[in-house]
Tab-separated table of C-alpha atoms in Angstrom:
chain	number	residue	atom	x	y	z
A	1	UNK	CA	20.022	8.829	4.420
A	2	UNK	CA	16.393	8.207	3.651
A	3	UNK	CA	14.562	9.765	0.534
A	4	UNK	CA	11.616	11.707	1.401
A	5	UNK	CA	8.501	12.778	-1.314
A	6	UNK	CA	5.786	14.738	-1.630
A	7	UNK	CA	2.751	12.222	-1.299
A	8	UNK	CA	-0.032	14.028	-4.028
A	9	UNK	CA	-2.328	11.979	-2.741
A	10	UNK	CA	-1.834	12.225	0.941
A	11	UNK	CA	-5.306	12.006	2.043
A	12	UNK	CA	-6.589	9.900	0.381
A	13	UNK	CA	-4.373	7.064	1.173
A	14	UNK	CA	-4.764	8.192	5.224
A	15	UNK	CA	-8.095	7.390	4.842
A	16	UNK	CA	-7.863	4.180	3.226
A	17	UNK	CA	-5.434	3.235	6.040
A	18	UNK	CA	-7.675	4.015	8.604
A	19	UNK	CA	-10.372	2.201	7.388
A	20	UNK	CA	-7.723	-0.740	7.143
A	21	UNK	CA	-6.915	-0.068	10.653
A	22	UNK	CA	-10.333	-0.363	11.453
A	23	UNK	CA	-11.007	-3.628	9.893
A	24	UNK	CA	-7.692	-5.061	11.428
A	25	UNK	CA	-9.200	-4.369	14.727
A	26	UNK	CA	-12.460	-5.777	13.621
A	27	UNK	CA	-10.546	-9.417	12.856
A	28	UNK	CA	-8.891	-8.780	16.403
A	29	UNK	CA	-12.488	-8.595	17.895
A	30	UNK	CA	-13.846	-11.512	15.811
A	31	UNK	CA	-11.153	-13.861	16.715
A	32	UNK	CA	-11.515	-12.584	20.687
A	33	UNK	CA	-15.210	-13.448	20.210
A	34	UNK	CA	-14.608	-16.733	18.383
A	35	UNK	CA	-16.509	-15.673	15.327
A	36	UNK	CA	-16.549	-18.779	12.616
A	37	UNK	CA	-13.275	-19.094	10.844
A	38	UNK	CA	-14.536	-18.341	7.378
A	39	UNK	CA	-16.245	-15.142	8.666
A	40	UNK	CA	-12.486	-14.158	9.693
A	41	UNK	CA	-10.759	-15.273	7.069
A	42	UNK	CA	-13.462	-13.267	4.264
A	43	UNK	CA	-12.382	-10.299	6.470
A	44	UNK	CA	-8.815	-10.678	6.249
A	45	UNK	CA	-8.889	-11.326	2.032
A	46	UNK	CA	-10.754	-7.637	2.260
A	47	UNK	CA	-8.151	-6.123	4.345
A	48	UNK	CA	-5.515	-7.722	1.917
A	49	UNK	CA	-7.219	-6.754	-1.057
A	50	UNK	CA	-7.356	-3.045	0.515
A	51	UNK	CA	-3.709	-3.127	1.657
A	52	UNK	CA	-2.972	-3.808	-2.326
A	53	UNK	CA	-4.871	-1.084	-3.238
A	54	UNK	CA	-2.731	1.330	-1.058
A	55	UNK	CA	0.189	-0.127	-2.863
A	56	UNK	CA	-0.900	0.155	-6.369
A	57	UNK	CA	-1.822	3.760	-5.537
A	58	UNK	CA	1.689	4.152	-4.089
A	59	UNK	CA	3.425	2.535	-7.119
A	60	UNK	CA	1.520	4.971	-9.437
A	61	UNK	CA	2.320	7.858	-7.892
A	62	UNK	CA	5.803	7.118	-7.288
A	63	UNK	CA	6.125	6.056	-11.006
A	64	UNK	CA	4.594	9.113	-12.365
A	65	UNK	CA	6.088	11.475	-9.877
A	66	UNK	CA	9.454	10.170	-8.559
A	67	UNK	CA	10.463	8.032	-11.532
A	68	UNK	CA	9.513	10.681	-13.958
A	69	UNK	CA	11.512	13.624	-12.450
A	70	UNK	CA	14.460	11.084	-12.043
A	71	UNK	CA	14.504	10.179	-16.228
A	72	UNK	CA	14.371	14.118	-16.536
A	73	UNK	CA	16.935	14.453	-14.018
A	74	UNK	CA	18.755	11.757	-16.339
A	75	UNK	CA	19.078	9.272	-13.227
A	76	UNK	CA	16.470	7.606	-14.802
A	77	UNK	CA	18.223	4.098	-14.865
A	78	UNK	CA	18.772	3.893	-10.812
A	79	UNK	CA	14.938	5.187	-10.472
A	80	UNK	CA	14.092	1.599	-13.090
A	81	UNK	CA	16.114	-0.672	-11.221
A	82	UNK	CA	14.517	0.577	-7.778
A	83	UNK	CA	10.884	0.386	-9.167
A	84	UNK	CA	11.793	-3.316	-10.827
A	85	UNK	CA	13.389	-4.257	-7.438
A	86	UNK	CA	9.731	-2.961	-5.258
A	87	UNK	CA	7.879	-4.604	-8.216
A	88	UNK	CA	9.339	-7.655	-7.378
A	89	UNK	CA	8.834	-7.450	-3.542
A	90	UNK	CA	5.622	-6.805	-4.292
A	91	UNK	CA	4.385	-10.103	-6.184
A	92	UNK	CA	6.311	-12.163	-3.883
């Protein structure tokens, strides 16, 4: 069974993902054209740098939402080790 949330900040992370979207299909039309490699490859380190900004944004809320009910719920430990164990698929 999957766990489902409340995301507070819905929008605003849909609209960060479509403007990823859109610069994903921007790199697809670069390399189609054959647009210089470094042009590319500054586009993909923005789309990567956005794509960690989704995440943070995601790990705060989650944190200050999910993990915060849990520890009042007193299930606070399985809520740690679950953060600790994204955390660490995160900085991979």
């Amino acid at each position: 069974m999957s766990k489902t949330t409340v995301q507070p900040n819905k929008q605003q992370l849909l609209n960060r993902l479509k403007r990823i979207e859109g610069q994903v299909r921007g790199v697809h039309q670069m390399i189609e054209n054959d647009r210089y490699c470094v042009d590319v490859l500054h586009q993909i380190s923005a789309i990567q740098s956005a794509m960690n900004k989704v995440s943070l944004a995601l790990l705060e809320d989650h944190t200050n939402h999910c993990v915060i009910k849990a520890i009042k719920d007193e299930n606070g430990e399985e809520a740690i080790k679950e953060l600790m164990s994204v955390m660490k698929t995160m900085t991979k």
